[in-house]
Amino acid sequence: MELTKLAATSRVLGKSRDCARLRKEGKIPAVYYGKGQESVNISVSAIDVRKVLAPGKRYTLLDLEIDGKAGNAAVIYNYQKNPISQEIEHIDFIKIDEASKVKVRVPVKLNGLPVGVKTQGGTFAQQNRYIQLAAVPTKIPAVLEMDISEFPAPTTFYAKDLKLADGIELACQPRTVIFTITAKSGKKADDAAAADAAAPAAEAK
């Protein structure tokens, strides 16, 4: 599998002020771990990480060059941001191999305006913007996209209804709700229907 090199430096796990010092130097504290891999505390360049996390590159396959030594295949499994500055403060890198599946959290992007909202007056709500999947590293999607234009009201769309490519499995509860389209209440629906019926007559005057 093709890997993108990312330089890393080993570090001794210390006090919180040590991590703060690293961040001031433009580095991000991190940890590298996984099956058969003893946890290694490292730091990486914030600039290099921004390139790795560019749109569409969330699960770039990496080779962490720890202290100049390559051969540490990884993906970014999780990261934490400062709630105010939104700067990344810590990263978890997880070890990967080509044959083993990795559990990842992938964004769900819904495209289009559902017919249940556009013409039936329903209300749309996306309940989950991320979904957990299990896939071999080369199959991990950057995003799951789907067109929801034809969905009527009412609709409840579950994780189990997603069409996943071969080699990708759900790693969450099958009945995790992705989105809902709720129908109008009876009175509102009757009022809307009456308004629609009256509109042609008003236009004819």
Short mmCIF file of C-alpha atoms in Angstrom, two decimals:
data_model
loop_
_atom_site.label_atom_id
_atom_site.label_comp_id
_atom_site.label_asym_id
_atom_site.label_seq_id
_atom_site.Cartn_x
_atom_site.Cartn_y
_atom_site.Cartn_z
CA MET A 1 0.00 0.00 0.00
CA GLU A 2 1.15 3.55 -0.75
CA LEU A 3 2.07 5.57 2.33
CA THR A 4 2.59 9.30 2.86
CA LYS A 5 5.63 10.08 4.99
CA LEU A 6 5.12 12.11 8.16
CA ALA A 7 8.10 13.02 10.31
CA ALA A 8 7.74 12.45 14.06
CA THR A 9 9.95 12.86 17.10
CA SER A 10 9.81 10.64 20.16
CA ARG A 11 9.14 12.37 23.48
CA VAL A 12 9.04 11.48 27.14
CA LEU A 13 5.55 11.65 28.62
CA GLY A 14 5.74 14.54 31.08
CA LYS A 15 3.65 17.24 32.66
CA SER A 16 1.01 19.34 30.91
CA ARG A 17 3.42 22.27 30.65
CA ASP A 18 5.70 20.11 28.49
CA CYS A 19 2.84 19.65 26.01
CA ALA A 20 2.12 23.38 26.13
CA ARG A 21 5.76 24.07 25.28
CA LEU A 22 5.58 21.76 22.28
CA ARG A 23 2.48 23.52 21.00
CA LYS A 24 4.21 26.90 21.27
CA GLU A 25 6.99 25.44 19.11
CA GLY A 26 4.45 24.51 16.42
CA LYS A 27 4.35 20.83 17.34
CA ILE A 28 1.46 18.58 18.37
CA PRO A 29 1.81 15.96 21.13
CA ALA A 30 0.70 12.54 19.90
CA VAL A 31 0.74 8.82 20.62
CA TYR A 32 1.25 5.87 18.24
CA TYR A 33 -0.25 2.52 19.25
CA GLY A 34 -2.05 -0.57 17.95
CA LYS A 35 -2.12 -4.35 17.92
CA GLY A 36 1.33 -5.71 18.64
CA GLN A 37 2.60 -2.14 18.97
CA GLU A 38 3.78 -0.74 22.28
CA SER A 39 2.53 2.82 22.73
CA VAL A 40 5.07 5.42 21.65
CA ASN A 41 4.75 9.06 22.69
CA ILE A 42 5.71 11.36 19.82
CA SER A 43 5.26 14.87 18.49
CA VAL A 44 4.57 15.99 14.91
CA SER A 45 4.67 19.29 13.04
CA ALA A 46 1.35 21.17 13.10
CA ILE A 47 2.03 22.38 9.54
CA ASP A 48 2.58 18.83 8.26
CA VAL A 49 -0.58 17.63 10.01
CA ARG A 50 -2.69 20.34 8.36
CA LYS A 51 -1.62 18.96 4.98
CA VAL A 52 -2.57 15.42 6.03
CA LEU A 53 -5.97 16.61 7.29
CA ALA A 54 -6.78 18.66 4.19
CA PRO A 55 -10.32 18.09 2.80
CA GLY A 56 -10.68 14.55 1.46
CA LYS A 57 -7.50 13.32 3.19
CA ARG A 58 -8.86 12.42 6.64
CA TYR A 59 -7.64 8.83 6.35
CA THR A 60 -4.43 9.27 4.40
CA LEU A 61 -2.24 6.21 4.96
CA LEU A 62 0.90 7.35 6.73
CA ASP A 63 4.41 6.15 7.40
CA LEU A 64 5.51 7.77 10.65
CA GLU A 65 9.25 8.40 10.46
CA ILE A 66 9.96 8.35 14.19
CA ASP A 67 13.36 9.89 14.86
CA GLY A 68 14.21 9.28 11.21
CA LYS A 69 13.23 5.60 11.25
CA ALA A 70 10.48 4.70 8.76
CA GLY A 71 8.27 1.59 8.66
CA ASN A 72 5.56 2.73 11.08
CA ALA A 73 2.32 2.45 9.09
CA ALA A 74 -0.51 4.47 10.63
CA VAL A 75 -3.66 6.50 10.19
CA ILE A 76 -4.96 9.33 12.36
CA TYR A 77 -7.53 7.56 14.52
CA ASN A 78 -8.62 10.52 16.62
CA TYR A 79 -7.63 14.06 17.50
CA GLN A 80 -8.66 16.70 20.01
CA LYS A 81 -9.08 20.41 19.27
CA ASN A 82 -8.95 23.43 21.53
CA PRO A 83 -12.62 24.50 21.88
CA ILE A 84 -11.74 28.18 21.44
CA SER A 85 -8.87 28.33 18.92
CA GLN A 86 -9.85 25.09 17.13
CA GLU A 87 -6.15 24.22 16.93
CA ILE A 88 -5.35 20.50 17.20
CA GLU A 89 -3.94 19.76 20.65
CA HIS A 90 -3.38 15.99 20.55
CA ILE A 91 -3.46 13.15 18.02
CA ASP A 92 -3.89 9.39 18.30
CA PHE A 93 -2.14 7.49 15.50
CA ILE A 94 -3.16 3.85 15.18
CA LYS A 95 -0.96 1.16 13.64
CA ILE A 96 -2.29 -0.45 10.48
CA ASP A 97 -1.49 -3.30 8.15
CA GLU A 98 -2.89 -4.01 4.73
CA ALA A 99 -4.96 -7.05 5.78
CA SER A 100 -6.47 -5.92 9.09
CA LYS A 101 -9.63 -3.84 9.34
CA VAL A 102 -9.54 -0.58 11.25
CA LYS A 103 -12.50 1.05 12.98
CA VAL A 104 -12.88 4.63 11.78
CA ARG A 105 -15.34 7.52 12.17
CA VAL A 106 -16.38 8.80 8.73
CA PRO A 107 -18.50 11.87 7.95
CA VAL A 108 -21.87 11.41 6.22
CA LYS A 109 -22.71 14.03 3.59
CA LEU A 110 -26.34 14.24 2.44
CA ASN A 111 -27.03 15.94 -0.89
CA GLY A 112 -30.30 17.32 -2.26
CA LEU A 113 -33.62 18.52 -0.87
CA PRO A 114 -35.95 15.60 -0.08
CA VAL A 115 -39.30 15.50 -1.88
CA GLY A 116 -40.79 14.95 1.58
CA VAL A 117 -39.71 18.49 2.45
CA LYS A 118 -39.94 20.19 -0.94
CA THR A 119 -43.45 19.14 -1.95
CA GLN A 120 -44.92 17.37 1.09
CA GLY A 121 -44.13 19.96 3.75
CA GLY A 122 -42.18 17.60 5.99
CA THR A 123 -39.31 18.48 8.31
CA PHE A 124 -35.80 17.16 7.75
CA ALA A 125 -33.21 16.46 10.47
CA GLN A 126 -29.80 14.81 10.20
CA GLN A 127 -29.39 12.86 13.43
CA ASN A 128 -25.81 11.67 12.91
CA ARG A 129 -23.18 13.44 10.84
CA TYR A 130 -20.59 10.70 11.41
CA ILE A 131 -20.79 6.93 11.26
CA GLN A 132 -18.37 4.31 12.54
CA LEU A 133 -17.12 1.82 9.95
CA ALA A 134 -14.64 -1.04 9.82
CA ALA A 135 -12.48 -1.36 6.72
CA VAL A 136 -9.02 -2.32 5.56
CA PRO A 137 -6.88 0.83 5.24
CA THR A 138 -7.00 0.97 1.45
CA LYS A 139 -10.82 0.92 1.49
CA ILE A 140 -11.45 3.65 4.08
CA PRO A 141 -13.60 6.38 2.48
CA ALA A 142 -12.90 10.04 3.25
CA VAL A 143 -16.67 10.68 3.31
CA LEU A 144 -19.93 8.80 2.69
CA GLU A 145 -22.15 10.75 0.27
CA MET A 146 -25.73 10.03 -0.72
CA ASP A 147 -28.51 11.77 -2.64
CA ILE A 148 -31.65 12.13 -0.53
CA SER A 149 -33.76 14.02 -3.10
CA GLU A 150 -36.30 11.21 -3.62
CA PHE A 151 -37.06 10.42 0.01
CA PRO A 152 -40.70 11.14 1.05
CA ALA A 153 -42.23 12.05 4.39
CA PRO A 154 -42.22 10.22 6.71
CA THR A 155 -38.79 8.53 6.47
CA THR A 156 -36.36 7.21 9.05
CA PHE A 157 -33.05 6.24 7.47
CA TYR A 158 -30.82 3.89 9.47
CA ALA A 159 -27.12 3.04 9.25
CA LYS A 160 -28.09 -0.43 8.02
CA ASP A 161 -29.67 1.20 4.95
CA LEU A 162 -26.36 2.69 3.78
CA LYS A 163 -24.90 1.17 0.61
CA LEU A 164 -21.31 0.33 1.48
CA ALA A 165 -18.60 -0.77 -0.91
CA ASP A 166 -17.10 -4.25 -0.70
CA GLY A 167 -14.65 -4.56 2.16
CA ILE A 168 -16.45 -1.98 4.34
CA GLU A 169 -18.69 -2.91 7.27
CA LEU A 170 -20.73 -1.07 9.86
CA ALA A 171 -19.03 -0.79 13.23
CA CYS A 172 -22.03 0.82 14.94
CA GLN A 173 -25.55 -0.32 15.80
CA PRO A 174 -27.46 -1.10 12.56
CA ARG A 175 -30.43 0.98 13.75
CA THR A 176 -28.34 4.11 14.32
CA VAL A 177 -30.48 6.86 12.77
CA ILE A 178 -28.77 8.89 10.04
CA PHE A 179 -31.67 11.21 9.18
CA THR A 180 -35.42 11.61 9.53
CA ILE A 181 -38.13 13.32 7.51
CA THR A 182 -41.23 13.86 9.62
CA ALA A 183 -44.65 14.45 8.06
CA LYS A 184 -46.79 17.51 8.79
CA SER A 185 -49.18 17.33 11.69
CA GLY A 186 -52.82 16.80 10.68
CA LYS A 187 -54.01 20.40 11.18
CA LYS A 188 -51.01 21.93 9.44
CA ALA A 189 -51.39 19.51 6.55
CA ASP A 190 -55.09 20.41 6.20
CA ASP A 191 -54.30 24.14 6.31
CA ALA A 192 -51.58 23.73 3.68
CA ALA A 193 -53.91 21.72 1.45
CA ALA A 194 -56.63 24.39 1.77
CA ALA A 195 -54.11 27.11 0.91
CA ASP A 196 -52.95 25.18 -2.15
CA ALA A 197 -56.56 24.74 -3.30
CA ALA A 198 -57.36 28.43 -2.79
CA ALA A 199 -54.29 29.69 -4.64
CA PRO A 200 -55.56 29.00 -8.22
CA ALA A 201 -58.89 30.67 -7.41
CA ALA A 202 -57.13 33.76 -6.06
CA GLU A 203 -54.93 33.96 -9.15
CA ALA A 204 -57.99 33.74 -11.43
CA LYS A 205 -59.60 36.89 -9.92
#
